[in-house]
Amino acid sequence: GKPLGNRFFDALVFDKIKELFGGRVRIVLSGSAPISNEVLSFLKICFDCDILQGYGLTESSGGTVMTALGDPSLGSIGGPVQNVKIKLRDVPEMGYSHTNEVPSGELCIWSPSVLPGYFKNPEKTQEAKIDGWLLSGDIVTVSPIGAITIVDRLKNIFKLSQGEYIAPEKLENVYIQSEYIQQIWIHGDSMKDWAVAFVVVDTDKAKEY
């Protein structure tokens, strides 16, 4: 059974939250966008049930990857569902490879549910698929138990004039952690050897500083 402290808080707080949803919630499924680890952990405590994260693309007809029942980890989107195969495509210019200590690369999807092609657009189809495998554009890592975690985005990169690749979304996610920054947008030009950042400063925090 649960530790006494957990049962106490269930009776005091969390059972009341469960009752708001009928009191019989067994599984919660989330899709469309990722949940932060903090929110996911809180929801698991509130509902005391499995909260499964699903992942998929319009081009793959929706859900193709899902966390497993009973998986206590946070941040992972699990493994492929029954009719799906996955593999990694190396992205050496960004340092991602299936031979890394933690295998990583662009997530590629094969399934009968993957689109045969874009309507009257063979060029777009050729960009999106290689030998029947759909290129997701998402960079992932794979754990020893086969659980997938999204860590980066392939398409959100640009190259500077000296050949350096910049992943603006990754940098923005680092800088936005600063309490002095409300919003940030990073931009670069392939004809320049530097990038720029447009920053909206938190004026209250700046005044305090």
Tab-separated table of C-alpha atoms in Angstrom:
chain	number	residue	atom	x	y	z
A	1	GLY	CA	0.000	0.000	0.000
A	2	LYS	CA	0.910	3.657	0.016
A	3	PRO	CA	3.021	5.248	2.783
A	4	LEU	CA	0.910	6.798	5.554
A	5	GLY	CA	1.898	10.337	4.504
A	6	ASN	CA	0.668	9.762	0.965
A	7	ARG	CA	-2.674	8.354	2.180
A	8	PHE	CA	-3.083	11.361	4.484
A	9	PHE	CA	-2.655	13.868	1.644
A	10	ASP	CA	-4.897	11.778	-0.629
A	11	ALA	CA	-7.694	12.044	1.945
A	12	LEU	CA	-7.021	15.722	2.665
A	13	VAL	CA	-6.509	17.058	-0.867
A	14	PHE	CA	-6.157	14.730	-3.810
A	15	ASP	CA	-9.269	12.580	-3.345
A	16	LYS	CA	-11.309	15.788	-3.635
A	17	ILE	CA	-9.604	16.606	-6.944
A	18	LYS	CA	-10.321	13.088	-8.212
A	19	GLU	CA	-13.991	13.471	-7.296
A	20	LEU	CA	-14.227	16.586	-9.486
A	21	PHE	CA	-13.506	14.263	-12.435
A	22	GLY	CA	-15.913	11.561	-11.289
A	23	GLY	CA	-13.548	9.739	-8.928
A	24	ARG	CA	-12.889	6.836	-11.308
A	25	VAL	CA	-10.112	8.115	-13.552
A	26	ARG	CA	-7.781	5.220	-14.431
A	27	ILE	CA	-5.736	6.549	-17.364
A	28	VAL	CA	-5.109	10.037	-18.734
A	29	LEU	CA	-3.803	10.430	-22.293
A	30	SER	CA	-2.041	13.591	-23.437
A	31	GLY	CA	-1.124	14.596	-26.978
A	32	SER	CA	-0.701	17.598	-29.284
A	33	ALA	CA	2.016	19.252	-27.192
A	34	PRO	CA	4.511	18.142	-24.537
A	35	ILE	CA	3.832	18.479	-20.809
A	36	SER	CA	6.589	19.892	-18.616
A	37	ASN	CA	8.022	17.422	-16.089
A	38	GLU	CA	6.769	19.581	-13.204
A	39	VAL	CA	3.166	19.576	-14.471
A	40	LEU	CA	3.291	15.872	-15.341
A	41	SER	CA	4.583	14.993	-11.870
A	42	PHE	CA	1.858	17.124	-10.247
A	43	LEU	CA	-0.906	15.505	-12.333
A	44	LYS	CA	0.328	12.001	-11.481
A	45	ILE	CA	0.122	12.900	-7.787
A	46	CYS	CA	-3.326	14.483	-8.149
A	47	PHE	CA	-4.955	11.673	-10.106
A	48	ASP	CA	-2.865	8.744	-8.802
A	49	CYS	CA	-3.013	7.046	-12.206
A	50	ASP	CA	-1.003	6.533	-15.377
A	51	ILE	CA	-0.661	9.649	-17.524
A	52	LEU	CA	0.421	8.552	-20.986
A	53	GLN	CA	2.063	10.921	-23.416
A	54	GLY	CA	1.422	10.288	-27.081
A	55	TYR	CA	3.379	11.565	-30.079
A	56	GLY	CA	2.570	11.653	-33.745
A	57	LEU	CA	2.335	13.778	-36.861
A	58	THR	CA	-0.503	14.566	-39.244
A	59	GLU	CA	1.577	12.729	-41.866
A	60	SER	CA	1.652	9.595	-39.696
A	61	SER	CA	-2.125	9.700	-39.047
A	62	GLY	CA	-1.728	10.715	-35.433
A	63	GLY	CA	-0.314	8.699	-32.558
A	64	THR	CA	2.741	6.623	-33.396
A	65	VAL	CA	4.691	6.640	-30.121
A	66	MET	CA	3.370	6.380	-26.562
A	67	THR	CA	4.647	5.938	-23.033
A	68	ALA	CA	4.049	2.534	-21.465
A	69	LEU	CA	1.598	1.765	-18.685
A	70	GLY	CA	3.376	1.835	-15.326
A	71	ASP	CA	6.362	3.839	-16.594
A	72	PRO	CA	7.289	6.195	-13.719
A	73	SER	CA	9.832	8.247	-15.712
A	74	LEU	CA	9.321	11.861	-16.747
A	75	GLY	CA	10.201	13.533	-20.051
A	76	SER	CA	9.981	10.470	-22.282
A	77	ILE	CA	7.350	9.886	-24.972
A	78	GLY	CA	7.839	6.106	-24.775
A	79	GLY	CA	8.201	3.738	-27.706
A	80	PRO	CA	6.409	2.922	-30.969
A	81	VAL	CA	2.883	1.530	-30.964
A	82	GLN	CA	2.157	-1.852	-32.520
A	83	ASN	CA	1.934	-0.949	-36.219
A	84	VAL	CA	4.933	1.422	-36.215
A	85	LYS	CA	8.666	1.031	-36.754
A	86	ILE	CA	11.149	3.745	-35.862
A	87	LYS	CA	14.802	4.414	-36.578
A	88	LEU	CA	17.324	7.221	-36.141
A	89	ARG	CA	18.884	9.215	-38.967
A	90	ASP	CA	22.273	10.690	-38.092
A	91	VAL	CA	22.608	14.493	-38.167
A	92	PRO	CA	26.415	14.914	-37.966
A	93	GLU	CA	26.373	18.711	-38.412
A	94	MET	CA	24.467	18.947	-35.102
A	95	GLY	CA	26.459	16.223	-33.322
A	96	TYR	CA	23.674	13.620	-33.284
A	97	SER	CA	24.447	9.992	-34.135
A	98	HIS	CA	23.107	6.520	-33.398
A	99	THR	CA	26.673	5.603	-32.340
A	100	ASN	CA	26.791	8.200	-29.521
A	101	GLU	CA	26.900	6.926	-25.937
A	102	VAL	CA	23.215	7.880	-25.813
A	103	PRO	CA	21.939	7.121	-29.348
A	104	SER	CA	20.443	10.189	-30.967
A	105	GLY	CA	19.290	11.464	-34.337
A	106	GLU	CA	16.264	12.463	-36.353
A	107	LEU	CA	13.257	10.273	-35.613
A	108	CYS	CA	12.108	8.397	-38.743
A	109	ILE	CA	8.768	6.582	-38.857
A	110	TRP	CA	7.557	3.640	-40.943
A	111	SER	CA	3.959	2.475	-40.731
A	112	PRO	CA	0.997	1.585	-42.960
A	113	SER	CA	-0.552	4.763	-41.509
A	114	VAL	CA	2.169	7.038	-42.946
A	115	LEU	CA	0.920	9.154	-45.835
A	116	PRO	CA	1.826	7.912	-49.331
A	117	GLY	CA	2.579	11.494	-50.385
A	118	TYR	CA	1.424	15.081	-50.462
A	119	PHE	CA	-1.406	15.754	-52.914
A	120	LYS	CA	0.022	16.812	-56.294
A	121	ASN	CA	3.317	17.777	-54.652
A	122	PRO	CA	6.040	15.213	-55.454
A	123	GLU	CA	8.825	17.634	-54.462
A	124	LYS	CA	7.440	17.999	-50.924
A	125	THR	CA	6.902	14.238	-50.742
A	126	GLN	CA	10.523	13.594	-51.720
A	127	GLU	CA	11.687	15.965	-48.960
A	128	ALA	CA	9.503	14.294	-46.324
A	129	LYS	CA	10.144	10.608	-47.089
A	130	ILE	CA	13.176	8.443	-47.812
A	131	ASP	CA	12.549	4.832	-48.942
A	132	GLY	CA	9.106	4.901	-47.315
A	133	TRP	CA	10.373	6.330	-44.017
A	134	LEU	CA	8.786	9.589	-42.857
A	135	LEU	CA	11.299	12.169	-41.602
A	136	SER	CA	9.784	13.757	-38.506
A	137	GLY	CA	12.170	16.701	-38.186
A	138	ASP	CA	12.409	15.963	-34.442
A	139	ILE	CA	15.764	15.091	-32.866
A	140	VAL	CA	15.460	12.404	-30.208
A	141	THR	CA	17.519	10.288	-27.866
A	142	VAL	CA	16.796	6.634	-27.124
A	143	SER	CA	17.263	5.178	-23.635
A	144	PRO	CA	18.540	1.624	-22.950
A	145	ILE	CA	14.932	0.451	-22.548
A	146	GLY	CA	13.932	2.014	-25.888
A	147	ALA	CA	12.141	5.075	-24.526
A	148	ILE	CA	12.317	8.133	-26.768
A	149	THR	CA	12.920	11.695	-25.580
A	150	ILE	CA	12.660	14.712	-27.892
A	151	VAL	CA	15.697	16.966	-27.400
A	152	ASP	CA	15.858	19.254	-30.434
A	153	ARG	CA	14.274	20.241	-33.732
A	154	LEU	CA	16.079	19.692	-37.028
A	155	LYS	CA	14.332	22.348	-39.101
A	156	ASN	CA	14.842	25.169	-36.624
A	157	ILE	CA	18.508	25.662	-37.477
A	158	PHE	CA	20.435	28.019	-39.690
A	159	LYS	CA	24.028	28.209	-40.870
A	160	LEU	CA	26.210	31.282	-40.481
A	161	SER	CA	28.676	32.396	-43.135
A	162	GLN	CA	31.606	30.560	-41.506
A	163	GLY	CA	29.655	27.279	-41.613
A	164	GLU	CA	28.541	27.216	-37.988
A	165	TYR	CA	25.071	25.760	-37.372
A	166	ILE	CA	22.866	27.577	-34.851
A	167	ALA	CA	19.801	26.008	-33.184
A	168	PRO	CA	17.883	29.139	-32.127
A	169	GLU	CA	15.072	27.321	-30.320
A	170	LYS	CA	17.571	25.475	-28.145
A	171	LEU	CA	19.362	28.722	-27.248
A	172	GLU	CA	16.082	30.537	-26.622
A	173	ASN	CA	15.046	27.816	-24.174
A	174	VAL	CA	18.302	28.369	-22.259
A	175	TYR	CA	18.152	32.172	-22.168
A	176	ILE	CA	14.446	32.299	-21.258
A	177	GLN	CA	15.340	30.676	-17.921
A	178	SER	CA	16.763	34.045	-16.823
A	179	GLU	CA	14.397	35.921	-14.512
A	180	TYR	CA	15.341	39.125	-16.352
A	181	ILE	CA	14.048	37.918	-19.743
A	182	GLN	CA	10.342	37.784	-20.617
A	183	GLN	CA	10.708	36.947	-24.315
A	184	ILE	CA	13.611	36.270	-26.663
A	185	TRP	CA	13.986	35.623	-30.382
A	186	ILE	CA	17.300	34.603	-31.972
A	187	HIS	CA	17.927	35.291	-35.651
A	188	GLY	CA	20.787	34.741	-38.081
A	189	ASP	CA	21.717	35.322	-41.703
A	190	SER	CA	23.750	32.893	-43.821
A	191	MET	CA	25.656	35.910	-45.199
A	192	LYS	CA	26.841	36.989	-41.725
A	193	ASP	CA	29.175	35.337	-39.233
A	194	TRP	CA	27.134	36.269	-36.148
A	195	ALA	CA	23.628	35.870	-34.758
A	196	VAL	CA	21.487	38.442	-32.979
A	197	ALA	CA	18.959	38.214	-30.155
A	198	PHE	CA	15.880	40.386	-29.697
A	199	VAL	CA	15.059	40.469	-25.983
A	200	VAL	CA	12.050	41.736	-24.023
A	201	VAL	CA	13.374	42.528	-20.545
A	202	ASP	CA	11.343	42.095	-17.352
A	203	THR	CA	11.386	45.739	-16.260
A	204	ASP	CA	10.467	45.001	-12.630
A	205	LYS	CA	13.358	42.554	-12.238
A	206	ALA	CA	15.696	44.966	-14.034
A	207	LYS	CA	14.744	47.785	-11.636
A	208	GLU	CA	15.373	45.509	-8.650
A	209	TYR	CA	18.814	44.680	-10.033
